[in-house]
Short mmCIF file of C-alpha atoms and ligand atoms in Angstrom, two decimals:
data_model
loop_
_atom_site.label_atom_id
_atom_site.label_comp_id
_atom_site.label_asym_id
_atom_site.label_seq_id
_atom_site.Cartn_x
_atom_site.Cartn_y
_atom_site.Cartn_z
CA UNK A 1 18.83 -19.43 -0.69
CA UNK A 2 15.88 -17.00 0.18
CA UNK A 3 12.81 -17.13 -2.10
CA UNK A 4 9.53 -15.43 -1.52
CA UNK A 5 6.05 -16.64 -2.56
CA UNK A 6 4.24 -13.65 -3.07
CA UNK A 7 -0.14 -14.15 -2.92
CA UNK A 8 -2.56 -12.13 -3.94
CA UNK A 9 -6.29 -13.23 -4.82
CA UNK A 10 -7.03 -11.27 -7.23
CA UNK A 11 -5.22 -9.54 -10.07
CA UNK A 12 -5.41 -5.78 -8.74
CA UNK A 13 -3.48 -7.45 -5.64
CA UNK A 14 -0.43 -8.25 -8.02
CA UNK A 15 -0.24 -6.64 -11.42
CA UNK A 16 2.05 -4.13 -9.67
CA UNK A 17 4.17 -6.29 -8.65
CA UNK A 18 4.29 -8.81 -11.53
CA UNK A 19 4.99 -5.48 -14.08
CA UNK A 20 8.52 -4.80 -11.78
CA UNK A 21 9.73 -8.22 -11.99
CA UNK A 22 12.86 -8.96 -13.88
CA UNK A 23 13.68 -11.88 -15.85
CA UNK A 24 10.42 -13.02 -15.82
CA UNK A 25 9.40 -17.01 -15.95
CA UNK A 26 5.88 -17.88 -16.06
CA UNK A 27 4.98 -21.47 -15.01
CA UNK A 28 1.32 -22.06 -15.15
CA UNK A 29 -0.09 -24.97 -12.54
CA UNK A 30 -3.59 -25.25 -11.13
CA UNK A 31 -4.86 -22.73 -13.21
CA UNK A 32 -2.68 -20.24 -11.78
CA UNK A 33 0.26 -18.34 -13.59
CA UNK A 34 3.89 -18.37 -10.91
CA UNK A 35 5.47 -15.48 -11.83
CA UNK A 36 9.29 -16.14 -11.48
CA UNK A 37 11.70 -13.84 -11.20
CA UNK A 38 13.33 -10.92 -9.43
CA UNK A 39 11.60 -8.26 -7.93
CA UNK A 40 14.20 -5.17 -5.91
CA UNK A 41 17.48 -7.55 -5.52
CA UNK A 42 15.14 -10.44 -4.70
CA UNK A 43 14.03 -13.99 -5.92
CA UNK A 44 10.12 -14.16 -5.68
CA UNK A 45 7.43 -16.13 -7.63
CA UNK A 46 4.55 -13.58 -7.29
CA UNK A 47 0.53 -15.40 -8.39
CA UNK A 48 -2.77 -14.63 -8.16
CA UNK A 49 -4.25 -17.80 -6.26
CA UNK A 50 -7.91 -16.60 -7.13
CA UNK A 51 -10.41 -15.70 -4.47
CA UNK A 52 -11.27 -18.23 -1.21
CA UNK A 53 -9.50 -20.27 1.10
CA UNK A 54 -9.32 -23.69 -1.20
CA UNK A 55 -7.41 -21.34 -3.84
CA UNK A 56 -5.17 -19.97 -1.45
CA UNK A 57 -4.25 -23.05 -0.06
CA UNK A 58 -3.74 -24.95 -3.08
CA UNK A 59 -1.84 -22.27 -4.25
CA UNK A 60 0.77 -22.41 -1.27
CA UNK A 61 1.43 -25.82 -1.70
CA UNK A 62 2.32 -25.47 -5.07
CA UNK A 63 5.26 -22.72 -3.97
CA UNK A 64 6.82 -25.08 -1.48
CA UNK A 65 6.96 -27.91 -3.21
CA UNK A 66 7.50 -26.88 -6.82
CA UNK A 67 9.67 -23.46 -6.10
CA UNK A 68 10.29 -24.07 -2.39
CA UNK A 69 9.91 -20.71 -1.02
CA UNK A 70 11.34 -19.74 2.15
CA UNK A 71 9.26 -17.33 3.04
CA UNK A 72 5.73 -16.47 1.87
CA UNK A 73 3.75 -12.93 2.06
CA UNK A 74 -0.15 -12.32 1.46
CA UNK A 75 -0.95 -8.91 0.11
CA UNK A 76 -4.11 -7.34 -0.57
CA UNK A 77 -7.29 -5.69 0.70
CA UNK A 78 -9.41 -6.41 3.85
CA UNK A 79 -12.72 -5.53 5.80
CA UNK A 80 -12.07 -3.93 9.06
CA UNK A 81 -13.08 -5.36 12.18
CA UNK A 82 -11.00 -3.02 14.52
CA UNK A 83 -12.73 0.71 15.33
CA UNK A 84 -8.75 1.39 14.81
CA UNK A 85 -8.66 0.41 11.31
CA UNK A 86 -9.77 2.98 8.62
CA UNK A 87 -10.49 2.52 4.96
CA UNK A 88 -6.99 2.72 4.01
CA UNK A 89 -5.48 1.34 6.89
CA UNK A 90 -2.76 -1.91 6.79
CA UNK A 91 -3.04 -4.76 8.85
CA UNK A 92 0.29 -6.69 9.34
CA UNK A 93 -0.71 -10.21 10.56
CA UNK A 94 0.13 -11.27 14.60
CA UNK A 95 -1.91 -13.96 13.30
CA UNK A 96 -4.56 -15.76 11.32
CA UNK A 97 -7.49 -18.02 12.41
CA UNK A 98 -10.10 -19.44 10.10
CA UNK A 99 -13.55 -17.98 11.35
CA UNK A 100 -16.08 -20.55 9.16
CA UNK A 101 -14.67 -23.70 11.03
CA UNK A 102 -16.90 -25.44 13.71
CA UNK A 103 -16.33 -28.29 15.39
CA UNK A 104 -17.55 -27.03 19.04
CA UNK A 105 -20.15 -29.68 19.13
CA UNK A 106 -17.23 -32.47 20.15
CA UNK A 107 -15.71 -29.90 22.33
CA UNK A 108 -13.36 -27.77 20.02
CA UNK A 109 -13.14 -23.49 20.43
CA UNK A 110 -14.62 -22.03 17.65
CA UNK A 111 -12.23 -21.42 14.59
CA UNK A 112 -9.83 -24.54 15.76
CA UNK A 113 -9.16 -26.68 13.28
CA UNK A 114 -9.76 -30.20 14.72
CA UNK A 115 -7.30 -32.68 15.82
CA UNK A 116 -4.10 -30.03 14.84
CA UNK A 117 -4.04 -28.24 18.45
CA UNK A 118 -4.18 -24.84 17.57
CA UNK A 119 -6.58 -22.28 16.97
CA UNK A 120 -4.57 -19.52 15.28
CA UNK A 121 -1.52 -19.64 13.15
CA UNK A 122 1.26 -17.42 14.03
CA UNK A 123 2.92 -15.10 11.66
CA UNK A 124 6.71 -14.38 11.77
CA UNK A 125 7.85 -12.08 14.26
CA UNK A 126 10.84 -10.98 11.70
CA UNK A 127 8.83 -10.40 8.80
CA UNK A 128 6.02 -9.11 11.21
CA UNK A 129 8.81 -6.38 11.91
CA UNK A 130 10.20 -5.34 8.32
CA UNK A 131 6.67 -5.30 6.90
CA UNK A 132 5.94 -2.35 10.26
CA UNK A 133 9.16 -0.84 8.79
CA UNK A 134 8.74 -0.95 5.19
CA UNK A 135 5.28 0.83 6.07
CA UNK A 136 6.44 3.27 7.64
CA UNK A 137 9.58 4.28 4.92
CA UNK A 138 7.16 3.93 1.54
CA UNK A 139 3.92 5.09 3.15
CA UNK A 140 4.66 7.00 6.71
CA UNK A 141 1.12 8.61 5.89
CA UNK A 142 -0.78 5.39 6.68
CA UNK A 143 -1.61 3.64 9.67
CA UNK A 144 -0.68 0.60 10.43
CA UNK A 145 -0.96 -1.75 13.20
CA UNK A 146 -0.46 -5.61 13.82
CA UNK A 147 -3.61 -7.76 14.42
CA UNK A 148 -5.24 -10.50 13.90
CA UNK A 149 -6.66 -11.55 10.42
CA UNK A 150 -9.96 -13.59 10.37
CA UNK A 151 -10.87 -15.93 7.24
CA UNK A 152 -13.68 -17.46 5.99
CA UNK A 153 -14.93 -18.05 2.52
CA UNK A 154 -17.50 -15.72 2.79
CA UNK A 155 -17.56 -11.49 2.18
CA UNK A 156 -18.75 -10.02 5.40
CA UNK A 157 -21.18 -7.00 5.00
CA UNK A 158 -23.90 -7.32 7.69
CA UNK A 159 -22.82 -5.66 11.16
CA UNK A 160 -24.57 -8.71 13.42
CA UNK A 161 -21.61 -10.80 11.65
CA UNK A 162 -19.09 -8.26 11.91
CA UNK A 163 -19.58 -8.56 15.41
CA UNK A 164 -19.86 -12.01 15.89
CA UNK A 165 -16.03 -11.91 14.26
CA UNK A 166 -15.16 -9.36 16.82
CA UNK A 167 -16.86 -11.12 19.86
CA UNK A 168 -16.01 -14.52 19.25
CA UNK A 169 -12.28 -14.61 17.14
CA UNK A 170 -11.08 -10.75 18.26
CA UNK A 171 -10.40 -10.23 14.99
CA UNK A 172 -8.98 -7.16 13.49
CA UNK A 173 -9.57 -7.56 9.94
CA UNK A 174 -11.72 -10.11 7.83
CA UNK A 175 -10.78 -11.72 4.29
CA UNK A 176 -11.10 -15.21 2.83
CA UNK A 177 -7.94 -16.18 2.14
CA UNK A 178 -4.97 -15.41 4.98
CA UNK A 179 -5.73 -17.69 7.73
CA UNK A 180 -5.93 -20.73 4.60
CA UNK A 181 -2.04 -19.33 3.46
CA UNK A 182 -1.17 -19.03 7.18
CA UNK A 183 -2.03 -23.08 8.06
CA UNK A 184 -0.27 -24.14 4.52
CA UNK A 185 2.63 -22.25 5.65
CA UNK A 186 2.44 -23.87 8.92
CA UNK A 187 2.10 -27.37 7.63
CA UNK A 188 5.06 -26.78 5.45
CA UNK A 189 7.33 -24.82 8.22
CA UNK A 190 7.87 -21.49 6.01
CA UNK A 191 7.68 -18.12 7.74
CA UNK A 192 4.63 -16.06 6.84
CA UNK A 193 2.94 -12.73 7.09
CA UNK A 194 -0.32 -11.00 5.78
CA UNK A 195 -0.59 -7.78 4.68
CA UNK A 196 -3.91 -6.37 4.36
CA UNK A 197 -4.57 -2.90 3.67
CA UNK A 198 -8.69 -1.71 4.75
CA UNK A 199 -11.15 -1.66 1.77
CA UNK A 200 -14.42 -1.33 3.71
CA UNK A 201 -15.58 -1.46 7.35
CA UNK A 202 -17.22 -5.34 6.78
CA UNK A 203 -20.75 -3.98 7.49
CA UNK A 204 -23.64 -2.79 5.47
CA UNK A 205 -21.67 0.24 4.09
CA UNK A 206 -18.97 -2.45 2.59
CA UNK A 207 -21.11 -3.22 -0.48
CA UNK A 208 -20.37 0.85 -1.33
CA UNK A 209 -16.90 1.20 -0.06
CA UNK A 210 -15.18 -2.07 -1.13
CA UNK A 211 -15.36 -1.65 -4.85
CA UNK A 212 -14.62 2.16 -4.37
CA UNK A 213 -11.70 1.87 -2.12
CA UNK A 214 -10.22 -1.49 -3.16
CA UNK A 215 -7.76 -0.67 -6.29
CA UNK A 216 -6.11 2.26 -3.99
CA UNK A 217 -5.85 -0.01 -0.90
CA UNK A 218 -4.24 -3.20 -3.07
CA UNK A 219 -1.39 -1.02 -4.64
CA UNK A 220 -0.54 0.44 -0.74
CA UNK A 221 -0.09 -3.40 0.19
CA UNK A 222 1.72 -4.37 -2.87
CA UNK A 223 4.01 -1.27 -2.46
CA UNK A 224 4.63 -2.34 1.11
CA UNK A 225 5.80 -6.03 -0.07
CA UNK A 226 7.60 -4.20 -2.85
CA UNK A 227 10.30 -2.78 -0.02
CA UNK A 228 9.82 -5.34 2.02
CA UNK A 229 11.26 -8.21 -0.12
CA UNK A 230 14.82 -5.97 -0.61
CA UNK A 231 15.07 -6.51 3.06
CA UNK A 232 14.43 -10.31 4.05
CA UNK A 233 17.12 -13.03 4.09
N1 ADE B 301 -12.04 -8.47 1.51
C1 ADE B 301 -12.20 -7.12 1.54
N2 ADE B 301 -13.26 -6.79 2.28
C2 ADE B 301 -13.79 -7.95 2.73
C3 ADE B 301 -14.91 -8.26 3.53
N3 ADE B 301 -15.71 -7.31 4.00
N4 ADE B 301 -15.17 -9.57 3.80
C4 ADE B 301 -14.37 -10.54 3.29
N5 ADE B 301 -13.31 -10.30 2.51
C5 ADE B 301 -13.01 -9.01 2.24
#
């Protein structure tokens, strides 16, 4: 039976989605309230794991091995990295990479976590697709394109890091929680994607734009995932 983990960080990520859900079960772990329940035809548990990539981890474990989802989506708002990639923009995942891990001093690339063989965690090509297609039937106005989502537990809002991000991990869009969601999902062999939608450029004009621009970009995300879930199995 299909049931989708729905992450957001932060509250304006998922209050939309949490107020549509029917028959509602709220089962509070880790400091984190699972909302259970069914959300367009579908079973979801939709939470806000709090902000960072120990959070978002935690918080995945939890929804495989207390409500073992099948499938898990991360919605919410991103910096861009990608020229492409407006204020308002959505990034659906290709795949994730955490950008604040270093181990090249024994040999590793930068990003890979050591000793797992991989540097980047790939999303699913299916829910890849119907997130591209649920964009483009609930908000045909907005751009979207697939990429690749960088994570660290830092905000990025100084250009010389921007493009460090963009030189060294080709990174389309940066947050601090995807890549964290994207290995849990791994370890635990669930399909995942991450849908970001653009709340600043991730350089010095971010401190202005983000908390301007990040309420409107959340709720086109969440709307996304909204459609989305009516269509995965
Ligand atoms: N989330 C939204 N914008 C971000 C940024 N610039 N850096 C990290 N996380 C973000």
């Amino acid at each position: 039976m299909t049931k989708i983990g729905i992450i957001g960080a932060m509250e304006l990520e998922v209050e939309t989605l949490k107020s549509k859900l029917k028959d509602v079960k709220i089962i509070k772990k880790a400091e984190m309230d699972f909302y259970e329940g069914n959300l367009n035809g579908a079973d979801v548990v939709v939470v806000r794991c709090g902000i960072g990539k120990v959070n978002a981890a935690l918080c995945v474990q939890i929804l495989a091995d207390i409500f073992h989802i099948t499938h898990v989506i991360n919605t919410g708002v991103a910096g861009s990295l990608n020229a492409a990639l407006d204020i308002g923009d959505i990034l659906i995942s290709k795949d994730a990479l955490h950008h604040d891990m270093d181990v090249t001093i024994f040999g590793y690339r930068p990003g890979e976590v050591p000793q797992m063989g991989r540097l980047e965690f790939e999303a699913d090509p299916a829910l890849m697709g119907l997130a591209k297609s649920s964009c483009e039937r609930v908000c045909p106005d907005i751009h979207a394109i697939y990429g690749r989502v960088v994570s660290g537990d830092q905000f990025i809002s100084d250009g010389v890091v921007k493009d460090k991000l963009i030189n060294t991990f080709h990174g389309d869009c940066a947050e601090m929680e995807g890549a964290s969601i994207a290995h849990g999902a791994y370890l635990n062999s669930i399909p995942f994607v991450i849908i970001r939608a653009i709340s600043d450029k991730a350089d010095g004009s971010a401190e202005m734009d983000y908390p301007t621009f990040e309420k409107a970009a959340a709720e086109n995300s969440a709307r996304l995932v909204e459609d989305m879930v009516k269509y995965i199995s």
